[in-house]
mmCIF file of C-alpha atoms in Angstrom:
data_model
loop_
_atom_site.group_PDB
_atom_site.id
_atom_site.type_symbol
_atom_site.label_atom_id
_atom_site.label_comp_id
_atom_site.label_asym_id
_atom_site.label_seq_id
_atom_site.Cartn_x
_atom_site.Cartn_y
_atom_site.Cartn_z
ATOM 1 C CA MET F 21 36.697 -12.705 -32.947
ATOM 2 C CA GLU F 22 36.757 -13.219 -36.683
ATOM 3 C CA LEU F 23 39.715 -11.904 -38.609
ATOM 4 C CA SER F 24 38.147 -10.409 -41.710
ATOM 5 C CA LEU F 25 41.073 -8.244 -42.782
ATOM 6 C CA PHE F 26 41.889 -10.394 -45.822
ATOM 7 C CA SER F 27 38.428 -11.719 -46.606
ATOM 8 C CA PHE F 28 36.239 -10.609 -49.514
ATOM 9 C CA GLN F 29 33.449 -8.219 -48.548
ATOM 10 C CA PRO F 30 30.485 -7.591 -50.858
ATOM 11 C CA THR F 31 30.476 -3.821 -51.233
ATOM 12 C CA LYS F 32 29.672 -1.042 -53.676
ATOM 13 C CA SER F 33 33.215 0.277 -53.417
ATOM 14 C CA PRO F 34 34.605 1.818 -56.644
ATOM 15 C CA LEU F 35 37.585 -0.516 -56.218
ATOM 16 C CA THR F 36 35.445 -3.496 -57.224
ATOM 17 C CA LYS F 37 35.255 -2.088 -60.769
ATOM 18 C CA ILE F 38 39.037 -2.021 -61.218
ATOM 19 C CA ASN F 39 40.663 -4.951 -62.983
ATOM 20 C CA PRO F 40 42.024 -7.363 -60.308
ATOM 21 C CA GLY F 41 45.326 -7.703 -62.170
ATOM 22 C CA ILE F 42 45.823 -3.929 -62.099
ATOM 23 C CA LYS F 43 44.921 -3.800 -58.393
ATOM 24 C CA LEU F 44 47.430 -6.540 -57.635
ATOM 25 C CA LEU F 45 50.157 -4.756 -59.600
ATOM 26 C CA LEU F 46 49.460 -1.472 -57.797
ATOM 27 C CA LEU F 47 49.495 -3.295 -54.446
ATOM 28 C CA ILE F 48 52.918 -4.826 -55.117
ATOM 29 C CA ILE F 49 54.379 -1.510 -56.331
ATOM 30 C CA SER F 50 52.925 0.385 -53.363
ATOM 31 C CA VAL F 51 54.242 -2.055 -50.738
ATOM 32 C CA ILE F 52 57.730 -2.079 -52.288
ATOM 33 C CA SER F 53 57.704 1.739 -52.430
ATOM 34 C CA LEU F 54 57.057 1.891 -48.674
ATOM 35 C CA PHE F 55 60.607 0.710 -47.988
ATOM 36 C CA TYR F 56 61.946 3.833 -49.715
ATOM 37 C CA ILE F 57 59.797 6.297 -47.758
ATOM 38 C CA ASP F 58 60.808 7.888 -44.451
ATOM 39 C CA LEU F 59 58.832 8.197 -41.221
ATOM 40 C CA ILE F 60 56.923 11.448 -41.811
ATOM 41 C CA PRO F 61 55.636 10.584 -45.325
ATOM 42 C CA THR F 62 54.662 7.094 -44.103
ATOM 43 C CA THR F 63 52.741 8.608 -41.190
ATOM 44 C CA ILE F 64 50.898 10.964 -43.548
ATOM 45 C CA ILE F 65 50.059 8.070 -45.893
ATOM 46 C CA PHE F 66 48.723 6.006 -42.980
ATOM 47 C CA PHE F 67 46.231 8.659 -41.847
ATOM 48 C CA LEU F 68 45.415 9.579 -45.431
ATOM 49 C CA LEU F 69 44.466 5.961 -46.178
ATOM 50 C CA ILE F 70 42.134 5.969 -43.178
ATOM 51 C CA LEU F 71 40.337 9.004 -44.595
ATOM 52 C CA ILE F 72 40.311 7.713 -48.177
ATOM 53 C CA SER F 73 38.844 4.387 -47.035
ATOM 54 C CA ILE F 74 35.546 6.025 -46.094
ATOM 55 C CA PRO F 75 34.536 7.224 -49.609
ATOM 56 C CA LEU F 76 35.896 3.933 -50.970
ATOM 57 C CA GLY F 77 33.199 2.065 -49.051
ATOM 58 C CA PHE F 78 34.926 1.224 -45.752
ATOM 59 C CA SER F 79 33.509 2.977 -42.727
ATOM 60 C CA LEU F 80 35.703 4.022 -39.826
ATOM 61 C CA LYS F 81 33.939 1.424 -37.671
ATOM 62 C CA SER F 82 34.750 -1.393 -40.095
ATOM 63 C CA GLN F 83 38.389 -0.260 -40.266
ATOM 64 C CA ILE F 84 38.700 -0.359 -36.491
ATOM 65 C CA GLN F 85 36.999 -3.761 -36.388
ATOM 66 C CA ASP F 86 39.307 -5.214 -39.027
ATOM 67 C CA PHE F 87 42.506 -3.857 -37.504
ATOM 68 C CA LYS F 88 41.592 -4.504 -33.887
ATOM 69 C CA PRO F 89 43.380 -7.899 -33.729
ATOM 70 C CA ILE F 90 46.423 -6.414 -35.490
ATOM 71 C CA PHE F 91 46.705 -3.540 -33.013
ATOM 72 C CA ILE F 92 47.042 -6.071 -30.193
ATOM 73 C CA TYR F 93 50.291 -7.290 -31.734
ATOM 74 C CA ILE F 94 51.405 -3.727 -32.442
ATOM 75 C CA VAL F 95 51.005 -2.960 -28.732
ATOM 76 C CA MET F 96 53.006 -6.082 -27.868
ATOM 77 C CA TYR F 97 55.718 -4.960 -30.303
ATOM 78 C CA TYR F 98 55.738 -1.551 -28.599
ATOM 79 C CA LEU F 99 56.066 -3.117 -25.140
ATOM 80 C CA ILE F 100 58.992 -5.267 -26.287
ATOM 81 C CA SER F 101 60.609 -2.128 -27.689
ATOM 82 C CA SER F 102 60.158 -0.338 -24.343
ATOM 83 C CA ILE F 103 61.700 -3.256 -22.455
ATOM 84 C CA ASN F 104 64.610 -3.266 -24.876
ATOM 85 C CA ASN F 105 65.089 0.488 -24.322
ATOM 86 C CA PHE F 106 65.170 -0.081 -20.565
ATOM 87 C CA PHE F 107 67.881 -2.750 -20.760
ATOM 88 C CA GLN F 108 69.928 -0.546 -23.071
ATOM 89 C CA SER F 109 69.723 2.592 -20.931
ATOM 90 C CA LYS F 110 69.576 0.756 -17.562
ATOM 91 C CA VAL F 111 67.832 3.835 -16.196
ATOM 92 C CA PHE F 112 64.070 4.075 -15.668
ATOM 93 C CA THR F 113 63.074 7.314 -17.387
ATOM 94 C CA GLY F 114 60.250 8.454 -19.617
ATOM 95 C CA ASN F 115 62.450 7.980 -22.661
ATOM 96 C CA ILE F 116 62.203 4.190 -22.473
ATOM 97 C CA PHE F 117 58.551 4.485 -23.527
ATOM 98 C CA ILE F 118 59.478 6.325 -26.711
ATOM 99 C CA PRO F 119 60.169 3.797 -29.496
ATOM 100 C CA SER F 120 63.056 4.450 -31.811
ATOM 101 C CA GLN F 121 62.420 5.915 -35.243
ATOM 102 C CA THR F 122 63.268 2.540 -36.786
ATOM 103 C CA ILE F 123 60.709 0.708 -34.657
ATOM 104 C CA THR F 124 58.038 3.353 -35.286
ATOM 105 C CA LEU F 125 58.663 3.258 -39.022
ATOM 106 C CA SER F 126 58.474 -0.549 -39.055
ATOM 107 C CA MET F 127 55.106 -0.506 -37.275
ATOM 108 C CA LEU F 128 53.722 2.152 -39.613
ATOM 109 C CA ARG F 129 54.941 0.287 -42.687
ATOM 110 C CA LEU F 130 53.172 -2.819 -41.419
ATOM 111 C CA LEU F 131 49.914 -0.929 -40.865
ATOM 112 C CA VAL F 132 50.049 0.791 -44.265
ATOM 113 C CA SER F 133 50.850 -2.512 -45.997
ATOM 114 C CA LEU F 134 47.893 -4.173 -44.289
ATOM 115 C CA GLN F 135 45.625 -1.280 -45.243
ATOM 116 C CA LEU F 136 46.675 -1.538 -48.891
ATOM 117 C CA ALA F 137 46.273 -5.317 -48.858
ATOM 118 C CA ARG F 138 42.859 -4.808 -47.306
ATOM 119 C CA PHE F 139 41.748 -2.753 -50.302
ATOM 120 C CA PHE F 140 42.729 -5.614 -52.599
ATOM 121 C CA TYR F 141 41.284 -8.568 -50.697
ATOM 122 C CA LYS F 142 38.082 -6.826 -49.650
ATOM 123 C CA THR F 143 37.166 -6.004 -53.251
ATOM 124 C CA THR F 144 38.500 -9.024 -55.166
ATOM 125 C CA THR F 145 37.284 -12.617 -55.272
ATOM 126 C CA THR F 146 39.574 -15.524 -56.114
ATOM 127 C CA THR F 147 37.577 -16.201 -59.275
ATOM 128 C CA GLN F 148 37.931 -12.603 -60.464
ATOM 129 C CA LEU F 149 41.665 -12.675 -59.814
ATOM 130 C CA LYS F 150 42.145 -15.986 -61.635
ATOM 131 C CA TRP F 151 40.119 -14.832 -64.643
ATOM 132 C CA SER F 152 42.035 -11.543 -64.881
ATOM 133 C CA LEU F 153 45.464 -13.145 -64.530
ATOM 134 C CA GLU F 154 44.577 -15.786 -67.105
ATOM 135 C CA LYS F 155 43.802 -13.046 -69.618
ATOM 136 C CA ILE F 156 47.079 -11.275 -68.865
ATOM 137 C CA GLU F 157 49.148 -14.456 -69.018
ATOM 138 C CA GLY F 158 47.337 -15.607 -72.152
ATOM 139 C CA GLY F 159 48.064 -12.293 -73.859
ATOM 140 C CA LEU F 160 51.738 -12.407 -72.875
ATOM 141 C CA ARG F 161 52.083 -15.977 -74.149
ATOM 142 C CA CYS F 162 50.550 -14.994 -77.485
ATOM 143 C CA LEU F 163 53.072 -12.165 -77.819
ATOM 144 C CA LEU F 164 55.985 -14.419 -76.881
ATOM 145 C CA GLN F 165 54.888 -17.041 -79.393
ATOM 146 C CA LYS F 166 55.473 -14.516 -82.166
ATOM 147 C CA ILE F 167 59.155 -14.198 -81.265
ATOM 148 C CA PRO F 168 61.358 -16.309 -83.556
ATOM 149 C CA VAL F 169 62.963 -19.421 -81.995
ATOM 150 C CA ILE F 170 61.724 -18.624 -78.456
ATOM 151 C CA GLY F 171 58.087 -18.598 -79.541
ATOM 152 C CA LYS F 172 58.130 -22.293 -80.444
ATOM 153 C CA LYS F 173 58.871 -23.205 -76.816
ATOM 154 C CA ILE F 174 55.997 -21.177 -75.394
ATOM 155 C CA HIS F 175 52.799 -23.099 -74.629
ATOM 156 C CA ARG F 176 49.342 -21.536 -74.688
ATOM 157 C CA GLU F 177 48.227 -23.082 -71.396
ATOM 158 C CA THR F 178 48.175 -20.553 -68.548
ATOM 159 C CA SER F 179 50.079 -22.697 -66.045
ATOM 160 C CA PHE F 180 51.494 -19.812 -63.999
ATOM 161 C CA THR F 181 48.106 -18.242 -63.222
ATOM 162 C CA LEU F 182 46.774 -21.159 -61.194
ATOM 163 C CA THR F 183 49.887 -21.376 -59.016
ATOM 164 C CA PHE F 184 50.011 -17.628 -58.394
ATOM 165 C CA THR F 185 46.287 -17.458 -57.640
ATOM 166 C CA LEU F 186 46.615 -20.263 -55.108
ATOM 167 C CA VAL F 187 49.427 -18.387 -53.348
ATOM 168 C CA ILE F 188 47.445 -15.136 -53.204
ATOM 169 C CA SER F 189 44.203 -16.809 -52.113
ATOM 170 C CA PHE F 190 45.958 -18.861 -49.432
ATOM 171 C CA ILE F 191 46.594 -15.741 -47.336
ATOM 172 C CA PRO F 192 42.896 -15.318 -46.366
ATOM 173 C CA ARG F 193 42.779 -19.060 -45.642
ATOM 174 C CA LEU F 194 45.821 -18.713 -43.399
ATOM 175 C CA MET F 195 44.102 -15.915 -41.489
ATOM 176 C CA SER F 196 41.014 -18.098 -41.137
ATOM 177 C CA LEU F 197 43.096 -20.937 -39.686
ATOM 178 C CA TRP F 198 44.704 -18.548 -37.210
ATOM 179 C CA ASN F 199 41.259 -17.268 -36.264
ATOM 180 C CA GLN F 200 40.093 -20.823 -35.517
ATOM 181 C CA LEU F 201 43.132 -21.490 -33.343
ATOM 182 C CA GLU F 202 42.711 -18.206 -31.477
ATOM 183 C CA LEU F 203 39.025 -18.856 -30.811
ATOM 184 C CA SER F 204 39.840 -22.350 -29.507
ATOM 185 C CA TRP F 205 42.580 -20.908 -27.304
ATOM 186 C CA LYS F 206 40.262 -18.310 -25.776
ATOM 187 C CA ALA F 207 37.466 -20.881 -25.380
ATOM 188 C CA ARG F 208 39.830 -22.845 -23.111
ATOM 189 C CA GLY F 209 40.452 -19.748 -21.006
ATOM 190 C CA GLY F 210 43.644 -18.562 -22.703
ATOM 191 C CA THR F 211 44.474 -14.886 -23.085
ATOM 192 C CA THR F 212 46.239 -12.916 -25.821
ATOM 193 C CA GLY F 213 49.965 -12.709 -25.221
ATOM 194 C CA LEU F 214 53.364 -14.142 -25.993
ATOM 195 C CA LYS F 215 52.353 -17.527 -24.593
ATOM 196 C CA MET F 216 49.428 -17.721 -27.036
ATOM 197 C CA ILE F 217 51.634 -16.828 -30.000
ATOM 198 C CA SER F 218 54.409 -19.280 -29.072
ATOM 199 C CA THR F 219 51.852 -22.041 -28.556
ATOM 200 C CA LEU F 220 49.635 -21.473 -31.582
ATOM 201 C CA PHE F 221 52.201 -20.628 -34.250
ATOM 202 C CA PRO F 222 53.600 -24.197 -34.488
ATOM 203 C CA GLN F 223 50.042 -25.488 -34.792
ATOM 204 C CA LEU F 224 49.349 -22.887 -37.475
ATOM 205 C CA PHE F 225 52.269 -24.136 -39.561
ATOM 206 C CA ILE F 226 51.053 -27.727 -39.243
ATOM 207 C CA LEU F 227 47.520 -26.783 -40.285
ATOM 208 C CA ALA F 228 48.834 -24.627 -43.146
ATOM 209 C CA PHE F 229 50.970 -27.436 -44.559
ATOM 210 C CA THR F 230 48.063 -29.869 -44.198
ATOM 211 C CA GLU F 231 45.763 -27.449 -46.011
ATOM 212 C CA ALA F 232 48.325 -26.968 -48.785
ATOM 213 C CA GLU F 233 48.759 -30.739 -49.160
ATOM 214 C CA ASN F 234 44.985 -31.291 -49.356
ATOM 215 C CA THR F 235 44.697 -28.571 -52.013
ATOM 216 C CA LEU F 236 47.513 -30.133 -54.038
ATOM 217 C CA GLN F 237 45.941 -33.587 -53.867
ATOM 218 C CA ALA F 238 42.595 -32.148 -54.980
ATOM 219 C CA LEU F 239 44.248 -30.481 -57.973
ATOM 220 C CA LEU F 240 46.103 -33.663 -58.904
ATOM 221 C CA SER F 241 42.851 -35.634 -58.711
ATOM 222 C CA ARG F 242 41.192 -33.212 -61.136
ATOM 223 C CA GLU F 243 44.074 -33.595 -63.581
ATOM 224 C CA ILE F 244 43.786 -37.394 -63.452
ATOM 225 C CA ASP F 245 40.037 -37.231 -64.010
#
């Protein structure tokens, strides 16, 4: 099963016409704002985003397909919460299946954050993001260069943009690596569960560091050339 949640999707969505830098800024502000919103408003936002996604070019079917792997881990989180409730109450009642408000809010914040991130990654290519951020950084450097004393220490090269773009674009690559590991696990007869996560996560970190090292070496080679 391919994890396409953070992959670019060619679409006619109106979001593709928005400047990538502005979309990224709105994404960061929105995710930070979630931590200051209570359960009921977060729940409303979650269902509202599902409805808004349809006119924005994301059908209900595609939303379910993208979030299907994520819901598996949400269910596991819920089960762990129920087990924790049982050990705390030490009495088997229907209440142990009701997650606490804190747990429910955490799960909803995760889902809303992923939905918002989905809007960004589905409608923005790495090239578009790099080009937009270079313009923003270039403009800021030009303004800073006009400041007395400080301006002389500001270079025109957009060094920050490349690093930041690599960080942002590495998230889809990380999801792709996890997808490869999960497919290999299931091909060998493994099933989704805690054992899969505990086994594959160390391998994911190794692959991620290897990928990062290869990217760094490629960049260094270009600079030498």
